[in-house]
């Protein structure tokens, strides 16, 4: 859906912000771009909606080289969420959200109905918040309006530049989870820029770890954490990467031992298949038995997870290029 082919960006003052970048984002995929400040993340993102033009190389969206696409037409298909949100201060929340449909020439009533629907989707009751002005919202609420506005014209692609950076950690985590739930229903193709490794791991189907102007590794969070491609990546993801990996590795049937017979399941702690190792381990630690019953879709026990199983699961997840670790 988004494809970079040997893209380099050199600004007029000689700064090489991005150097020979190639990667691809599949339709419906959420890819995080993560790295320290100044490594070229925002420049990369802005080349997707032509706010910045590459010095060399090509960017394709939906199979088309965008250098030949009218920027205004291009941006209609690309929602854009930035940290500063950029809401119009003298317009109501409803009118802010309806901005793009209005620009596209929708009838006023239709644009407002769509805006109300989107506010509802991001958890803001339009009857309560629609008539407010941006200054009358909390930072987290403003950020939600930013997301609603970006989605209003139903663009297939969403660019998000440090979208949750301006709010405190508790609100940030809530917004992240809300966005993931939303993404599970709207399935946009998303590029999300962050300098926060935890956010990149939590949000990304895949993540691009940037060094200076280059991608050092592009893979699933489980693989990046389990098998960092370079010493730089290992350093960037942190020495606690093993712990971080627990959160992005689900329990699978291969990790289970047979349930002992007779299984006294009723009182046993249990979690469903697909639970993250982190959550499974937390439950395991709360119980004395040293094992955890894992259940299938029908609620029947499939086997038990033991500390040895957790270890096996981590080894499996760090095997390079394992598509099942997505
Ligand atoms: N308009 C510009 N003119 C010159 N240099 C720029 C411009 N925008 C960004 N840069 C430089 O390009 C590099 C990458 O910047 P940026 O893409 O904003 O990084 P990030 O988003 O990862 O913090 C930095 O060295 C930055 O100073
Ligand atoms: Mg930036």
Short mmCIF file of C-alpha atoms and ligand atoms in Angstrom, two decimals:
data_model
loop_
_atom_site.label_atom_id
_atom_site.label_comp_id
_atom_site.label_asym_id
_atom_site.label_seq_id
_atom_site.Cartn_x
_atom_site.Cartn_y
_atom_site.Cartn_z
CA UNK A 1 0.00 0.00 0.00
CA UNK A 2 2.92 2.33 0.82
CA UNK A 3 6.25 1.60 -0.80
CA UNK A 4 9.59 3.40 -0.51
CA UNK A 5 12.16 2.63 -3.19
CA UNK A 6 15.69 3.87 -2.51
CA UNK A 7 14.44 7.17 -1.17
CA UNK A 8 16.96 9.84 -0.16
CA UNK A 9 16.08 13.28 1.18
CA UNK A 10 18.71 15.98 1.34
CA UNK A 11 17.48 19.35 2.60
CA UNK A 12 18.73 22.60 1.02
CA UNK A 13 21.25 23.18 3.81
CA UNK A 14 22.93 19.86 2.99
CA UNK A 15 21.40 17.78 5.80
CA UNK A 16 20.78 14.22 4.66
CA UNK A 17 17.65 13.39 6.64
CA UNK A 18 16.92 10.06 4.97
CA UNK A 19 19.45 7.95 3.10
CA UNK A 20 18.48 5.27 0.56
CA UNK A 21 15.37 4.07 2.35
CA UNK A 22 13.40 1.08 1.04
CA UNK A 23 10.45 -0.56 2.77
CA UNK A 24 6.85 -1.51 2.21
CA UNK A 25 3.70 -1.28 4.34
CA UNK A 26 0.93 -3.74 3.50
CA UNK A 27 -2.72 -2.78 3.28
CA UNK A 28 -4.31 -2.73 6.73
CA UNK A 29 -0.95 -2.92 8.46
CA UNK A 30 0.21 -0.63 11.27
CA UNK A 31 3.93 0.09 11.04
CA UNK A 32 5.70 2.15 13.68
CA UNK A 33 8.77 4.25 12.86
CA UNK A 34 10.88 4.54 15.98
CA UNK A 35 14.23 6.13 16.71
CA UNK A 36 15.88 9.05 18.46
CA UNK A 37 15.06 12.67 17.67
CA UNK A 38 16.43 13.88 14.35
CA UNK A 39 16.85 10.45 12.74
CA UNK A 40 14.46 11.17 9.86
CA UNK A 41 11.09 9.77 10.97
CA UNK A 42 9.01 12.88 10.30
CA UNK A 43 10.78 13.47 6.99
CA UNK A 44 9.89 9.90 5.96
CA UNK A 45 6.25 10.42 6.88
CA UNK A 46 5.96 13.76 5.11
CA UNK A 47 7.19 12.21 1.88
CA UNK A 48 4.04 10.04 1.87
CA UNK A 49 1.67 13.01 1.57
CA UNK A 50 4.11 15.17 -0.40
CA UNK A 51 4.69 17.76 2.30
CA UNK A 52 8.33 16.88 1.58
CA UNK A 53 9.64 15.74 -1.85
CA UNK A 54 12.37 13.08 -2.11
CA UNK A 55 15.73 14.15 -3.55
CA UNK A 56 15.95 10.76 -5.25
CA UNK A 57 14.04 7.49 -5.25
CA UNK A 58 10.30 6.86 -5.48
CA UNK A 59 7.38 6.68 -3.10
CA UNK A 60 4.36 4.66 -4.23
CA UNK A 61 0.91 4.69 -2.65
CA UNK A 62 -1.52 2.05 -3.83
CA UNK A 63 0.84 1.13 -6.65
CA UNK A 64 1.21 4.67 -8.04
CA UNK A 65 4.33 6.80 -7.98
CA UNK A 66 3.00 9.79 -6.07
CA UNK A 67 5.31 12.27 -7.77
CA UNK A 68 2.73 12.20 -10.56
CA UNK A 69 -0.32 12.52 -8.28
CA UNK A 70 -1.85 15.91 -7.48
CA UNK A 71 -0.93 16.58 -3.82
CA UNK A 72 -4.44 17.76 -2.92
CA UNK A 73 -6.02 14.64 -4.39
CA UNK A 74 -3.37 12.52 -2.68
CA UNK A 75 -4.00 14.07 0.75
CA UNK A 76 -7.71 13.37 0.52
CA UNK A 77 -6.83 9.69 0.74
CA UNK A 78 -4.41 10.16 3.61
CA UNK A 79 -5.48 11.12 7.12
CA UNK A 80 -2.84 13.02 9.08
CA UNK A 81 -2.59 13.21 12.87
CA UNK A 82 0.11 15.30 14.51
CA UNK A 83 1.10 15.87 18.10
CA UNK A 84 0.10 19.53 18.13
CA UNK A 85 -3.28 18.33 16.77
CA UNK A 86 -3.79 21.58 14.85
CA UNK A 87 -7.47 22.03 15.62
CA UNK A 88 -9.03 25.35 14.58
CA UNK A 89 -9.52 27.21 17.88
CA UNK A 90 -12.57 29.20 16.77
CA UNK A 91 -14.46 26.24 15.37
CA UNK A 92 -16.48 23.79 17.42
CA UNK A 93 -15.33 20.22 17.89
CA UNK A 94 -18.05 19.07 15.49
CA UNK A 95 -16.99 21.53 12.78
CA UNK A 96 -13.32 20.70 13.31
CA UNK A 97 -14.11 17.02 12.81
CA UNK A 98 -16.17 17.80 9.69
CA UNK A 99 -13.32 19.81 8.11
CA UNK A 100 -12.26 17.34 5.42
CA UNK A 101 -15.75 16.18 4.36
CA UNK A 102 -16.70 19.89 4.10
CA UNK A 103 -13.61 20.53 1.93
CA UNK A 104 -14.65 17.60 -0.24
CA UNK A 105 -17.97 19.37 -0.85
CA UNK A 106 -20.26 17.19 1.24
CA UNK A 107 -23.60 18.75 2.15
CA UNK A 108 -23.34 20.41 5.55
CA UNK A 109 -25.83 18.06 7.22
CA UNK A 110 -24.04 15.00 5.85
CA UNK A 111 -20.63 16.29 6.93
CA UNK A 112 -21.91 16.98 10.45
CA UNK A 113 -23.62 13.62 10.70
CA UNK A 114 -20.36 11.95 9.68
CA UNK A 115 -18.44 14.05 12.22
CA UNK A 116 -20.85 13.05 15.00
CA UNK A 117 -20.42 9.39 14.05
CA UNK A 118 -16.62 9.72 14.22
CA UNK A 119 -16.67 11.54 17.57
CA UNK A 120 -18.76 8.71 18.91
CA UNK A 121 -16.25 6.21 17.51
CA UNK A 122 -13.35 7.83 19.39
CA UNK A 123 -15.33 7.90 22.62
CA UNK A 124 -16.55 11.51 22.68
CA UNK A 125 -20.33 11.92 22.96
CA UNK A 126 -21.16 14.39 20.18
CA UNK A 127 -24.12 15.73 22.18
CA UNK A 128 -21.74 16.71 24.98
CA UNK A 129 -18.54 17.65 23.16
CA UNK A 130 -19.68 18.57 19.64
CA UNK A 131 -20.51 22.18 20.51
CA UNK A 132 -17.39 22.80 22.62
CA UNK A 133 -14.30 24.61 21.42
CA UNK A 134 -10.84 22.98 21.50
CA UNK A 135 -9.73 25.08 24.50
CA UNK A 136 -12.56 23.51 26.51
CA UNK A 137 -11.11 20.00 26.12
CA UNK A 138 -8.36 18.09 27.94
CA UNK A 139 -5.20 17.16 26.04
CA UNK A 140 -6.40 13.57 25.64
CA UNK A 141 -9.79 14.70 24.33
CA UNK A 142 -8.14 17.04 21.82
CA UNK A 143 -6.03 14.14 20.63
CA UNK A 144 -9.17 12.05 20.12
CA UNK A 145 -10.69 14.86 18.05
CA UNK A 146 -7.50 14.85 15.98
CA UNK A 147 -7.96 11.15 15.26
CA UNK A 148 -11.69 11.60 14.51
CA UNK A 149 -10.91 14.42 12.08
CA UNK A 150 -8.25 12.36 10.31
CA UNK A 151 -10.71 9.48 9.85
CA UNK A 152 -13.73 11.60 8.85
CA UNK A 153 -13.35 11.20 5.09
CA UNK A 154 -12.56 7.48 5.55
CA UNK A 155 -9.08 7.62 4.01
CA UNK A 156 -7.38 4.26 3.40
CA UNK A 157 -4.07 5.57 4.78
CA UNK A 158 -3.36 7.23 8.11
CA UNK A 159 -0.15 9.03 9.04
CA UNK A 160 0.36 9.68 12.76
CA UNK A 161 3.34 11.72 13.96
CA UNK A 162 3.91 11.32 17.72
CA UNK A 163 0.11 11.28 18.10
CA UNK A 164 0.09 10.53 21.83
CA UNK A 165 3.24 12.42 22.75
CA UNK A 166 1.63 15.43 24.41
CA UNK A 167 -0.35 13.64 27.12
CA UNK A 168 0.66 12.06 30.41
CA UNK A 169 1.60 8.35 30.54
CA UNK A 170 -1.72 7.11 31.91
CA UNK A 171 -3.77 8.94 29.29
CA UNK A 172 -1.27 7.90 26.64
CA UNK A 173 -1.74 4.22 27.39
CA UNK A 174 -5.50 4.62 27.31
CA UNK A 175 -5.35 6.44 23.95
CA UNK A 176 -3.03 3.75 22.57
CA UNK A 177 -5.43 0.99 23.58
CA UNK A 178 -8.42 2.89 22.22
CA UNK A 179 -6.65 3.41 18.95
CA UNK A 180 -5.73 -0.28 18.68
CA UNK A 181 -9.37 -1.23 19.28
CA UNK A 182 -10.43 1.30 16.65
CA UNK A 183 -7.82 0.03 14.19
CA UNK A 184 -9.11 -3.53 14.65
CA UNK A 185 -12.42 -2.34 13.15
CA UNK A 186 -11.32 0.28 10.59
CA UNK A 187 -8.15 -1.55 9.38
CA UNK A 188 -6.38 1.47 7.91
CA UNK A 189 -2.87 1.32 6.55
CA UNK A 190 -1.04 3.24 9.27
CA UNK A 191 2.42 4.75 9.63
CA UNK A 192 2.96 5.86 13.22
CA UNK A 193 6.03 7.85 14.24
CA UNK A 194 7.26 7.69 17.82
CA UNK A 195 10.50 8.05 19.78
CA UNK A 196 9.07 5.74 22.47
CA UNK A 197 10.17 2.13 22.11
CA UNK A 198 7.34 0.88 24.34
CA UNK A 199 4.79 2.59 22.11
CA UNK A 200 6.43 1.22 18.96
CA UNK A 201 6.32 -2.32 20.38
CA UNK A 202 2.78 -2.07 21.68
CA UNK A 203 1.25 -0.49 18.58
CA UNK A 204 3.14 -1.96 15.63
CA UNK A 205 2.31 -5.01 13.55
CA UNK A 206 5.85 -4.32 12.40
CA UNK A 207 8.33 -1.67 13.45
CA UNK A 208 11.12 0.18 11.66
CA UNK A 209 14.01 1.01 13.99
CA UNK A 210 15.84 4.06 12.70
CA UNK A 211 19.47 4.93 13.04
CA UNK A 212 20.67 8.17 11.50
CA UNK A 213 18.61 8.51 8.30
CA UNK A 214 18.45 4.74 7.84
CA UNK A 215 16.38 1.78 8.93
CA UNK A 216 18.50 -0.58 11.01
CA UNK A 217 15.79 -3.23 11.34
CA UNK A 218 12.26 -3.65 9.99
CA UNK A 219 10.37 -6.56 11.51
CA UNK A 220 7.73 -7.63 14.01
CA UNK A 221 8.20 -6.32 17.56
CA UNK A 222 8.74 -9.91 18.77
CA UNK A 223 11.58 -10.44 16.30
CA UNK A 224 13.18 -7.03 16.86
CA UNK A 225 13.18 -7.65 20.61
CA UNK A 226 14.19 -11.29 20.29
CA UNK A 227 16.84 -10.93 17.58
CA UNK A 228 18.09 -7.36 17.28
CA UNK A 229 19.80 -7.07 13.89
CA UNK A 230 22.67 -4.85 15.05
CA UNK A 231 24.32 -3.76 18.31
CA UNK A 232 22.69 -0.35 17.75
CA UNK A 233 19.21 -1.92 17.73
CA UNK A 234 20.02 -4.05 20.79
CA UNK A 235 21.09 -0.91 22.61
CA UNK A 236 18.06 1.07 21.45
CA UNK A 237 15.48 -1.54 22.50
CA UNK A 238 17.15 -1.83 25.91
CA UNK A 239 18.67 -4.52 28.09
CA UNK A 240 15.19 -5.41 29.36
CA UNK A 241 14.13 -6.47 25.88
CA UNK A 242 13.43 -9.98 27.15
CA UNK A 243 10.79 -8.56 29.46
CA UNK A 244 9.34 -6.32 26.76
CA UNK A 245 9.09 -9.36 24.53
CA UNK A 246 6.74 -11.09 26.97
CA UNK A 247 4.10 -8.49 26.17
CA UNK A 248 4.14 -9.16 22.42
CA UNK A 249 4.40 -12.95 22.42
CA UNK A 250 1.14 -14.91 22.61
CA UNK A 251 0.81 -18.34 24.17
CA UNK A 252 0.34 -20.96 21.45
CA UNK A 253 -0.49 -24.65 21.62
CA UNK A 254 3.14 -25.57 20.92
CA UNK A 255 4.13 -24.02 24.26
CA UNK A 256 1.83 -26.23 26.34
CA UNK A 257 2.43 -29.41 28.25
CA UNK A 258 -0.31 -32.02 28.49
CA UNK A 259 -2.75 -31.38 31.31
CA UNK A 260 -2.14 -33.83 34.18
CA UNK A 261 -4.84 -36.46 34.72
CA UNK A 262 -7.12 -36.30 36.49
CA UNK A 263 -7.13 -32.60 35.79
CA UNK A 264 -8.61 -30.71 38.68
CA UNK A 265 -9.40 -27.89 36.33
CA UNK A 266 -12.29 -26.25 38.04
CA UNK A 267 -10.32 -24.38 40.66
CA UNK A 268 -7.17 -23.98 38.56
CA UNK A 269 -6.03 -20.66 37.21
CA UNK A 270 -6.64 -20.51 33.49
CA UNK A 271 -6.18 -18.17 30.54
CA UNK A 272 -7.31 -18.44 26.91
CA UNK A 273 -4.94 -19.37 24.08
CA UNK A 274 -3.46 -16.21 22.57
CA UNK A 275 -2.97 -14.46 25.92
CA UNK A 276 0.37 -12.64 26.01
CA UNK A 277 3.17 -14.33 27.93
CA UNK A 278 3.30 -11.24 30.13
CA UNK A 279 -0.31 -11.62 31.23
CA UNK A 280 0.03 -15.41 31.53
CA UNK A 281 3.14 -15.02 33.66
CA UNK A 282 1.38 -12.51 35.91
CA UNK A 283 -1.41 -15.03 36.55
CA UNK A 284 1.13 -17.84 37.00
CA UNK A 285 2.96 -15.81 39.63
CA UNK A 286 -0.25 -15.28 41.57
CA UNK A 287 -0.74 -19.00 42.03
CA UNK A 288 1.35 -21.56 43.82
CA UNK A 289 0.90 -24.46 41.43
CA UNK A 290 3.63 -23.50 38.95
CA UNK A 291 1.31 -24.16 36.04
CA UNK A 292 -1.56 -22.50 34.30
CA UNK A 293 -4.37 -24.16 32.38
CA UNK A 294 -4.75 -22.77 28.87
CA UNK A 295 -8.16 -23.00 27.25
CA UNK A 296 -9.30 -23.01 23.61
CA UNK A 297 -12.11 -21.11 21.91
CA UNK A 298 -14.70 -23.46 23.36
CA UNK A 299 -13.38 -22.96 26.89
CA UNK A 300 -12.02 -26.51 27.09
CA UNK A 301 -8.52 -26.98 28.52
CA UNK A 302 -5.83 -27.54 25.85
CA UNK A 303 -2.92 -28.09 28.20
CA UNK A 304 -0.87 -26.35 30.85
CA UNK A 305 1.73 -23.62 30.66
CA UNK A 306 4.75 -24.01 32.93
CA UNK A 307 7.85 -21.81 33.39
CA UNK A 308 9.66 -24.16 30.98
CA UNK A 309 6.86 -23.52 28.46
CA UNK A 310 7.32 -19.77 28.85
CA UNK A 311 10.98 -20.22 28.05
CA UNK A 312 10.17 -22.34 24.97
CA UNK A 313 7.70 -19.71 23.81
CA UNK A 314 10.32 -16.97 24.04
CA UNK A 315 12.80 -19.04 22.03
CA UNK A 316 10.16 -19.72 19.39
CA UNK A 317 9.22 -16.05 19.18
CA UNK A 318 12.79 -14.94 18.64
CA UNK A 319 13.34 -17.29 15.71
CA UNK A 320 13.92 -14.86 12.82
CA UNK A 321 11.25 -14.24 10.20
CA UNK A 322 8.60 -16.36 11.84
CA UNK A 323 5.39 -15.04 10.32
CA UNK A 324 3.29 -16.63 13.08
CA UNK A 325 4.80 -14.23 15.59
CA UNK A 326 2.78 -11.38 14.07
N1 LIG B 1 13.11 21.72 6.62
C1 LIG B 1 14.31 21.27 7.00
N2 LIG B 1 15.45 21.84 6.59
C2 LIG B 1 16.66 21.38 6.95
N3 LIG B 1 16.84 20.32 7.75
C3 LIG B 1 15.75 19.70 8.22
C4 LIG B 1 14.42 20.13 7.89
N4 LIG B 1 13.54 19.31 8.49
C5 LIG B 1 14.26 18.42 9.17
N5 LIG B 1 15.58 18.64 9.02
C6 LIG B 1 16.71 17.86 9.57
O1 LIG B 1 16.59 16.53 9.07
C7 LIG B 1 16.91 15.59 10.08
C8 LIG B 1 15.74 14.65 10.31
O2 LIG B 1 14.66 15.40 10.85
P1 LIG B 1 13.23 14.75 11.16
O3 LIG B 1 12.79 14.00 9.99
O4 LIG B 1 12.34 15.84 11.65
O5 LIG B 1 13.61 13.75 12.35
P2 LIG B 1 12.70 13.04 13.47
O6 LIG B 1 11.27 13.19 13.07
O7 LIG B 1 13.18 11.64 13.48
O8 LIG B 1 13.01 13.73 14.75
C9 LIG B 1 17.31 16.40 11.31
O9 LIG B 1 18.70 16.54 11.31
C10 LIG B 1 16.62 17.73 11.07
O10 LIG B 1 17.31 18.77 11.72
MG1 LIG B 2 9.69 14.09 14.17
#
